[in-house]
XYZ file of C-alpha atoms in Angstrom:
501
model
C -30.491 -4.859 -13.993
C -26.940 -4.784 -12.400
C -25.252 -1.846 -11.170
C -22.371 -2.683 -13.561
C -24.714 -3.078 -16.401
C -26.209 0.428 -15.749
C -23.088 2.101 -15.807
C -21.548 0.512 -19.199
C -25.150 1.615 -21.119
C -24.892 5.079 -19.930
C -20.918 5.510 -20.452
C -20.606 7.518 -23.702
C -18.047 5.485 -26.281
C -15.413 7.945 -25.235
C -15.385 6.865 -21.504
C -16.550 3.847 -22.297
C -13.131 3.196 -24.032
C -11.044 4.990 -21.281
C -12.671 1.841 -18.716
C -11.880 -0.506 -21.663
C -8.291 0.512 -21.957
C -7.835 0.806 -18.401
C -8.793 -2.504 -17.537
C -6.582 -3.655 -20.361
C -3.689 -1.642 -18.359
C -4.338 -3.117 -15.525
C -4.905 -7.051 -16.863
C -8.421 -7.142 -15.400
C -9.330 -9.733 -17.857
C -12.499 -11.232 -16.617
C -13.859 -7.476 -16.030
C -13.210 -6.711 -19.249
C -14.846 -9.536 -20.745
C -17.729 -8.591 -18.481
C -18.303 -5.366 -20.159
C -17.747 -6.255 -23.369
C -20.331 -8.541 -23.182
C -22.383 -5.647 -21.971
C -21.599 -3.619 -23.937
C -21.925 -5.890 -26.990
C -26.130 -6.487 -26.532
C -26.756 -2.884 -26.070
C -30.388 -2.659 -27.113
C -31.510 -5.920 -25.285
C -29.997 -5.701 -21.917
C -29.144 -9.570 -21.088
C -30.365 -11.095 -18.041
C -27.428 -12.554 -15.224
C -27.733 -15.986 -16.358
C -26.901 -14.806 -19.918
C -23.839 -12.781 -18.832
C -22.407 -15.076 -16.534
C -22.508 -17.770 -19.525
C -20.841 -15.205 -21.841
C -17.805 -14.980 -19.103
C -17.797 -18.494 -17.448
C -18.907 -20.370 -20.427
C -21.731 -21.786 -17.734
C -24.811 -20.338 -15.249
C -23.813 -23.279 -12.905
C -24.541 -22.318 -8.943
C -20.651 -22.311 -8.543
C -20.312 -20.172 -12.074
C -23.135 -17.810 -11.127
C -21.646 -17.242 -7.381
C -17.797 -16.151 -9.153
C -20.321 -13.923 -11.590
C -21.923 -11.614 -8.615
C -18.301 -11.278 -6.988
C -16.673 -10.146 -10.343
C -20.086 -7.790 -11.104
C -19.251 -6.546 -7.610
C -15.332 -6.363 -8.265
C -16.211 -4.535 -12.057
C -18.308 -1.794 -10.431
C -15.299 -1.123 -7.950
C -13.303 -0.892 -10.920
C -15.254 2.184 -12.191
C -13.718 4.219 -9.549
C -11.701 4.680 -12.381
C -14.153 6.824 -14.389
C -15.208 8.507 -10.974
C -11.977 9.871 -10.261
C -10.817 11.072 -13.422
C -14.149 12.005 -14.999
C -16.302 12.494 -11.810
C -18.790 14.013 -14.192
C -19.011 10.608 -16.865
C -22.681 10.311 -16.579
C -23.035 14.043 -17.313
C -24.389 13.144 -21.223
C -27.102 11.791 -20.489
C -29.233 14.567 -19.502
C -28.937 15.757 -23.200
C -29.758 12.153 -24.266
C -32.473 12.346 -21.601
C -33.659 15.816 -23.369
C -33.226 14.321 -27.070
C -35.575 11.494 -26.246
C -38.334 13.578 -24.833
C -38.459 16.011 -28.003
C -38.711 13.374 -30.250
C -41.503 11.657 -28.815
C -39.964 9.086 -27.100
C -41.145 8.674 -23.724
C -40.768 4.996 -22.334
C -37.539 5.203 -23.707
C -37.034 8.660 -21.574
C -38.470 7.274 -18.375
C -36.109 3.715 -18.489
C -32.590 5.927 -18.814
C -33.972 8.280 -16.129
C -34.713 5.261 -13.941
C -31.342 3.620 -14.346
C -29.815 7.150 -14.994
C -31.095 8.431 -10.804
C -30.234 5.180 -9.663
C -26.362 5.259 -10.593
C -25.831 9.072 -9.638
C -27.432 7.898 -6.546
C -24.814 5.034 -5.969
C -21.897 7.235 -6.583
C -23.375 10.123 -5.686
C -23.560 12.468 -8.571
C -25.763 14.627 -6.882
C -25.573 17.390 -9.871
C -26.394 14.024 -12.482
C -29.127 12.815 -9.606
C -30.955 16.520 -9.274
C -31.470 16.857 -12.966
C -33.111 13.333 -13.355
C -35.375 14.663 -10.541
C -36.037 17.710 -11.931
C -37.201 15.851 -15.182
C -39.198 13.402 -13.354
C -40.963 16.486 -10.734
C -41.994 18.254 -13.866
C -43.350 15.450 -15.470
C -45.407 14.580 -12.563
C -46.859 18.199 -12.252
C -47.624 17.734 -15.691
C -49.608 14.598 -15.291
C -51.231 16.173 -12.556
C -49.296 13.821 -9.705
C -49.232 16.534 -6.951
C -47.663 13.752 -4.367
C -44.421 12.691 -6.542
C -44.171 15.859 -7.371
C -43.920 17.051 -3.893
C -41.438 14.029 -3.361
C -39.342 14.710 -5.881
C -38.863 18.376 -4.705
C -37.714 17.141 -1.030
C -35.353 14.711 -2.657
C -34.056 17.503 -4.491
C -33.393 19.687 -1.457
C -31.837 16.858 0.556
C -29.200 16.227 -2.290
C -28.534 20.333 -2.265
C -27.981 20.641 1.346
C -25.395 17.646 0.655
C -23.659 19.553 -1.991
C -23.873 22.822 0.293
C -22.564 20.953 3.239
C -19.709 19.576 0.894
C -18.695 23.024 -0.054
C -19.055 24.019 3.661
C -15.984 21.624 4.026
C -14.190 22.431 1.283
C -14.089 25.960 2.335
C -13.722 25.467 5.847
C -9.991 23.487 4.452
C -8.906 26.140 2.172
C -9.660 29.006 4.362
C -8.287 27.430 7.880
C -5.780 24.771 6.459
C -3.141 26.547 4.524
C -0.159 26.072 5.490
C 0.988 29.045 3.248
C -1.476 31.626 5.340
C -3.316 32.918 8.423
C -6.813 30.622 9.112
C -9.549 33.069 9.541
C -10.271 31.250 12.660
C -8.384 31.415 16.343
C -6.996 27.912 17.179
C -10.342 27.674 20.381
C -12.822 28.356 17.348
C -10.876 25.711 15.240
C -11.093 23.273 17.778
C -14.642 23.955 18.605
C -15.093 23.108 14.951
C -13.468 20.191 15.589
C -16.637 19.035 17.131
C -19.071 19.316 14.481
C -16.672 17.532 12.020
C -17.251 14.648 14.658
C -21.575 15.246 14.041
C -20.975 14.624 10.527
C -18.895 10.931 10.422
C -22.807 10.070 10.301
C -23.930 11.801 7.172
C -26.492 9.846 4.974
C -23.690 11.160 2.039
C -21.109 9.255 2.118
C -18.894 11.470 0.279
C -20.118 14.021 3.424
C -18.694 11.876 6.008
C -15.362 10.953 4.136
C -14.728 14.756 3.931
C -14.966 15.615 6.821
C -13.362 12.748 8.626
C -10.135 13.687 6.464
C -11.107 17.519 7.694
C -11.080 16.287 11.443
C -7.758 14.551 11.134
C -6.071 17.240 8.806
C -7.219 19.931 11.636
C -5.826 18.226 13.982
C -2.127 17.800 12.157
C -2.540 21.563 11.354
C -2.864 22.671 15.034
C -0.198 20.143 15.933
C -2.147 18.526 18.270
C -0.389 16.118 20.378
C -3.357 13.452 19.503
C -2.101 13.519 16.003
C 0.404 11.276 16.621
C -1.523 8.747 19.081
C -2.168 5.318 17.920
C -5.908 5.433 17.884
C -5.228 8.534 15.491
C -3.423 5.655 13.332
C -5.944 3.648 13.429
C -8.569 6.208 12.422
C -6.346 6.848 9.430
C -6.002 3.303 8.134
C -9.821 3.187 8.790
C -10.501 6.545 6.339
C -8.400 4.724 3.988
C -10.066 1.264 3.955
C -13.215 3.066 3.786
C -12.129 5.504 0.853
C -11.132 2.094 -1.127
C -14.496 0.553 -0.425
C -16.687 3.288 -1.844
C -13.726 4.224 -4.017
C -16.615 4.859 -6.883
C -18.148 7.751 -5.151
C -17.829 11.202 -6.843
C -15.588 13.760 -5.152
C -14.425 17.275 -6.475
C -12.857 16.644 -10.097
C -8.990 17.051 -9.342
C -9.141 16.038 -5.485
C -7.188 13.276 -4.523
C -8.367 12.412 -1.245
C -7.065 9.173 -1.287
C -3.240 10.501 -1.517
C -4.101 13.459 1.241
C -5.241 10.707 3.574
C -2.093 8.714 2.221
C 0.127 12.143 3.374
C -1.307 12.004 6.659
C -0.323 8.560 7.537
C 3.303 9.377 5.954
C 3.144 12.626 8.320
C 2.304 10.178 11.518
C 4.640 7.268 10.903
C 7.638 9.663 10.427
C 7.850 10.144 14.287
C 6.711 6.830 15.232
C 8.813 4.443 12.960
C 12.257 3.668 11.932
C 13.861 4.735 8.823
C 13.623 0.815 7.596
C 9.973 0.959 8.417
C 8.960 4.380 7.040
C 10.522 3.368 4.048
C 9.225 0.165 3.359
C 5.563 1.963 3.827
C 6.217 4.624 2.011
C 7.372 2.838 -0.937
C 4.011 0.819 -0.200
C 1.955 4.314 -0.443
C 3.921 5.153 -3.780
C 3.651 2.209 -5.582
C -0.177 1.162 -4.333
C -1.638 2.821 -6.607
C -2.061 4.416 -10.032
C -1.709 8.422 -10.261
C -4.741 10.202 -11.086
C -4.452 11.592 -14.777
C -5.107 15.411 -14.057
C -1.591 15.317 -11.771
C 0.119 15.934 -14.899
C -0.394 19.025 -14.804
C 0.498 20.110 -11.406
C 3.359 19.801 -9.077
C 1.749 16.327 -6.834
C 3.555 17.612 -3.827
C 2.815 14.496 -1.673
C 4.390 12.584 -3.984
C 7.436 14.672 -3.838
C 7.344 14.234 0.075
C 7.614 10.528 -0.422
C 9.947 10.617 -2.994
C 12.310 12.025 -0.201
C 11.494 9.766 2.251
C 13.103 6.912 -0.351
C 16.058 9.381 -1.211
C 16.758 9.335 2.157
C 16.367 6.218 3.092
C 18.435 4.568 0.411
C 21.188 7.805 1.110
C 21.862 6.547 4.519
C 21.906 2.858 3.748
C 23.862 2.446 0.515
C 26.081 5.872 0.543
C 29.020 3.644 0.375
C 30.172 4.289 -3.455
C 33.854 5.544 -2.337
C 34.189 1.384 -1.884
C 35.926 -0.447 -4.762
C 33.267 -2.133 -6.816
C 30.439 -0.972 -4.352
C 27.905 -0.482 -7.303
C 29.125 -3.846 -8.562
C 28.088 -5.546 -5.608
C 25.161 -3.727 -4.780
C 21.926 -6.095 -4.564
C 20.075 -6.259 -7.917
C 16.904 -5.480 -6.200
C 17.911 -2.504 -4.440
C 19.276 -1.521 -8.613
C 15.410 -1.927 -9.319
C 14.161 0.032 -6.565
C 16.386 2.977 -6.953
C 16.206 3.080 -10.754
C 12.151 2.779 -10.445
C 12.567 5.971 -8.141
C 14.675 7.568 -10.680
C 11.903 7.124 -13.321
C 9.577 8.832 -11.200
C 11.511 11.590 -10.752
C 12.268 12.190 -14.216
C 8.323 11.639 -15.118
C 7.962 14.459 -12.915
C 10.606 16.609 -14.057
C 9.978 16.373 -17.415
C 6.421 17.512 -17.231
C 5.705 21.017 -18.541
C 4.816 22.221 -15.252
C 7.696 24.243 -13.457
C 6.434 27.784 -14.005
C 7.456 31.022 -11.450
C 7.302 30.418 -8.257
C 7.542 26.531 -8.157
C 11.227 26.875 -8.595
C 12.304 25.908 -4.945
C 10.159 22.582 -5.397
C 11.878 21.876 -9.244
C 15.328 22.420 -7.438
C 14.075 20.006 -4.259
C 12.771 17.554 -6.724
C 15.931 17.823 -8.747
C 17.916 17.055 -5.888
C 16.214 13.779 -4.708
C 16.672 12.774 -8.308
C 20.323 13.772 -8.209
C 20.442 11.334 -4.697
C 19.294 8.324 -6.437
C 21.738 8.931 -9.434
C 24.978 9.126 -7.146
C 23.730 5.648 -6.307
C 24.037 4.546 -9.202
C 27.168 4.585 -11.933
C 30.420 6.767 -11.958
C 28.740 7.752 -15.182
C 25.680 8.778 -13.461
C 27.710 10.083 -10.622
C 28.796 12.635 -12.572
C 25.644 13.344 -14.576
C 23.881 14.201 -10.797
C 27.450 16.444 -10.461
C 27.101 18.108 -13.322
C 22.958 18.773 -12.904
C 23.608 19.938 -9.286
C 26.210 22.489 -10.209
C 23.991 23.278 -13.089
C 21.125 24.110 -10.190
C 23.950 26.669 -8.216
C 24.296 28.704 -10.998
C 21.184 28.995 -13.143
C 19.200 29.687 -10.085
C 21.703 31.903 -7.830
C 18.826 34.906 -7.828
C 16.183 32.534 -6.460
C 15.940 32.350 -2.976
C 16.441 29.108 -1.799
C 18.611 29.081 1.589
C 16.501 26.285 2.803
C 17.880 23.762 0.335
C 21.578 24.686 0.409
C 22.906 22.622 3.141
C 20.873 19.450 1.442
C 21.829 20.241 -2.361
C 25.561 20.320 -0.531
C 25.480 17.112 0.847
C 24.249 15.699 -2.122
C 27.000 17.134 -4.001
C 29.509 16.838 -1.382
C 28.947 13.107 -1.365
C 28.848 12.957 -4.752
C 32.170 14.086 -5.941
C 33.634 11.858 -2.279
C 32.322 9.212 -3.732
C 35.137 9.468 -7.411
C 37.618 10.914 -4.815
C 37.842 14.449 -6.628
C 39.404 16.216 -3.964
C 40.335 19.383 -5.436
C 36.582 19.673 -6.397
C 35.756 19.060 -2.735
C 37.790 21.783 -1.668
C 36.457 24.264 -4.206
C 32.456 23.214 -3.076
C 32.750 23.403 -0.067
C 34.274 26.829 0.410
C 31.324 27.990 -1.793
C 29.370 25.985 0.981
C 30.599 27.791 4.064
C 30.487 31.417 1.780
C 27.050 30.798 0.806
C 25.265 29.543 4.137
C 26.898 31.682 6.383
C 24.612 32.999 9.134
C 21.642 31.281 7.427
C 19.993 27.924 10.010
C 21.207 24.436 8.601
C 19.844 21.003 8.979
C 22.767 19.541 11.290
C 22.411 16.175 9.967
C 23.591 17.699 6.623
C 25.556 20.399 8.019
C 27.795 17.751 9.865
C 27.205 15.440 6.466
C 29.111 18.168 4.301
C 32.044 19.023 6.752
C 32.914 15.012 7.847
C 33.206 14.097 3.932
C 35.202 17.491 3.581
C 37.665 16.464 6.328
C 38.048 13.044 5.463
C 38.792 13.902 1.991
C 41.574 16.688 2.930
C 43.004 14.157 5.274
C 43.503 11.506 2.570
C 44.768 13.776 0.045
C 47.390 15.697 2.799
C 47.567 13.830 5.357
C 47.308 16.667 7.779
C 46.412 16.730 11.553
C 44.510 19.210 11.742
C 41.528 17.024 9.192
C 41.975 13.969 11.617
C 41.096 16.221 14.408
C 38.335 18.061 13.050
C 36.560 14.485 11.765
C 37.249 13.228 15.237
C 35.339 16.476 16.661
C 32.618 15.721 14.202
C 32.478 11.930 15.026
C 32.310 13.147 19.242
C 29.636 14.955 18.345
C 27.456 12.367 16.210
C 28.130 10.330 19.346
C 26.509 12.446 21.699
C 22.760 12.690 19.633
C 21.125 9.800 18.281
C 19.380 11.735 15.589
C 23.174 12.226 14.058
C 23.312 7.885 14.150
C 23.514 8.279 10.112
C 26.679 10.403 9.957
C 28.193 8.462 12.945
C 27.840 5.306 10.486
C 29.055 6.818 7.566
C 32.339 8.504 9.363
C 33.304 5.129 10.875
C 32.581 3.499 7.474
C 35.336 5.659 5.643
C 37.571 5.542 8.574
C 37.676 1.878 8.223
C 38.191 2.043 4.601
C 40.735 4.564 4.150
C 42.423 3.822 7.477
C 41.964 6.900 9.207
C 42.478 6.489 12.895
C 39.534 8.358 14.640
C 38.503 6.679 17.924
């Protein structure tokens, strides 16, 4: 019987209509007409001939090759089920148990036999250790003292998985918190490093995913200079490519590896790439795949993280919307991208999730979104004005220095970009009030004062502005991390006609 097969006759109707639907979402067609012919003959399994007809309309050679690629392709697809219900097959060990009390044996032994072989495959090892339990019983029962036995060693091979799996787990809560002290002294943590290595070989393959993410997270932690060395790159697109292979096996309900490996390659390529390229792959990472379903509850962080990268990205390229018909003219595909970023950011804000103490990430997520509106409409200009001075007041008793200077420049640019000077003014001394003595990000810092210069010099027409934007321009000039506000100075001097050199 096919892999694929085994897993539609032990999905229970509920999951089995979460696959349905999800292949629907996704237009797998010929997958879903796979399992529905499956599905449909559930007392007579059919044989691969049989199935293939039901899809292809033939069992040709050339029919029956397509067939074993799509069977392959379906059983991929159940990565699905895997990562939002890693515990789908759970069911049948009460089926299992029904069967056996009413008398039905044969019936017992052929779903514990397909049953072990599919928590095997995706390695279910609590779904895999009660088949065996059955199954060791039985044969003490029947007086089979050698499958037994067998059974019994099986069973403590697939426990020292799950304990070695936990051993992981605990050793990345405990030493890789950003938030707190690791129990361990940076020699004992690199020591560690070394039996992470011992492990890339583990007969589990869940095992030796784990703790190759553990091996390159430790070494991001510790800021290791390897970190950001191109065979660490490598490694990383290699976890990945390896995570979507066996993208059925069973992890921890609610961990998404696949977007922690996906942060780590974010967290490399941001000091190796340009902003055009970190973008473009970020967007890739974003957009590559769908978000797991239990994320609506929480606060997905990473996502956040690459959310900004975009809000910068399109900030420094298209913060040009002090230009007469700029949003007019800008390219309807950059329209698409930056509105499909805005939707993203309003999914998230609008989930039921912003309880105490997430309020510095609601007000950082609330900022990127009010980024991406300033690119958009005067109307929607305004709306990201109004939300951001909305943010100053309703949360001046949480602490949130950090995100001043950024919230600022948003702002800042924001109210530059419909020319409301006297609004400028007014901001920015609250700026200057509010982050004095506290460290600033100089790219925003500098972002904040140039607009406030430039915007006093076109509405006075005063020296001392022109002097203080040429100061600020010198000084862009002399670090190529400031290139962005170098840009965007020269870009309003040559549109309002102010004479900086």
């Amino acid at each position: 019987m096919l892999s694929i097969q085994k897993v539609i006759l032990l999905t229970s109707d509920f999951h089995y209509l979460e696959f349905r639907n999800h292949l629907t979402e996704i237009k797998a067609e010929l997958p879903l007409k796979l399992i529905e012919a499956i599905r449909g003959n559930m007392a007579v399994p059919q044989e691969s001939d049989e199935l293939c007809e039901s899809v292809y309309g033939s069992k040709d050679e050339k029919s029956k090759k397509k067939f074993f690629q799509l069977v392959h392709h379906t059983f991929r697809l159940t990565s699905y089920l895997s990562r939002n219900y890693p515990s789908y097959l759970t069911h049948n060990i009460t089926r299992l148990e029904t069967l056996i009390n009413k008398g039905e044996l044969k019936k017992a032994n052929e779903l514990a036999s397909i049953l072990f072989d599919v928590s095997e495959k995706i390695e279910d090892f609590h779904g895999a250790c009660a088949v065996l339990k059955f199954l060791a019983q039985q044969a003490y029962i029947l007086e089979d003292k050698t499958s037994a036995v067998r059974h019994h060693k099986r069973i403590e091979e697939i426990l020292g998985y799950e304990s070695t799996l936990n051993e992981l787990y605990l050793y990345i809560r405990q030493n890789l918190n950003f938030k707190g002290k690791s129990v361990l002294s940076d020699k004992e943590m690199v020591n560690y490093l070394v039996n992470l290595k011992k492990l890339r070989t583990h007969p589990a393959m869940s095992v030796s995913l784990l703790s190759r993410y553990a091996w390159l997270y430790s070494l991001n932690f510790l800021n290791d200079e390897r970190f950001y060395s191109k065979e660490i790159l490598t490694e990383i697109n290699e976890l990945s490519e390896e995570l979507d292979r066996n993208n059925f096996v069973i992890f921890s309900f609610s961990d998404d590896i696949q977007l922690n490996v996906d942060y780590l390659k974010l967290k490399h390529l941001m000091y190796t790439l340009d902003n055009t390229e970190l973008q473009k792959e970020s967007a890739h990472l974003i957009k590559k795949r769908e978000a797991l379903r239990f994320w609506k509850n929480y606060v997905n962080t990473p996502e956040i993280i690459f959310l900004s990268i975009q809000c910068s990205y399109f900030l420094s390229e298209y913060n040009h919307g002090y230009r007469k018909d700029y949003n007019k003219n800008l390219p309807a595909s950059m329209k698409e991208e930056i509105a499909y970023y805005r939707e993203r950011c309003v999914e998230m804000l609008n989930k039921p999730i912003w309880e105490e103490g997430l309020h510095v990430r609601y007000i950082n997520l609330q900022n990127i979104y009010c980024a991406f509106l300033i690119l958009g409409t005067e109307q929607d200009i305004r709306q990201a004005i109004s939300n951001l001075e909305a943010l100053l007041v309703n949360f001046q008793q949480i602490p949130f220095h950090r995100l001043y200077d950024a919230l600022f420049a948003t702002l800042v640019l924001g109210l530059f970009f419909i020319q409301d000077h006297q609004a400028i003014q007014e901001c920015y001394k609250r700026y200057e009030k509010l982050t004095a003595g506290l460290n600033k990000n100089q790219e925003n810092d500098l972002t904040v004062k140039c607009l406030y210069y430039a915007s006093q010099w076109i509405n006075s027409n005063r020296k001392q502005y022109l002097e203080k934007l040429q100061a600020v321009l010198n000084k862009t000039k002399q670090d190529p991390k400031l290139k962005q506000v170098e840009v965007l100075i020269e870009d309003i001097a040559d549109y309002f006609q102010i004479d900086v050199k």
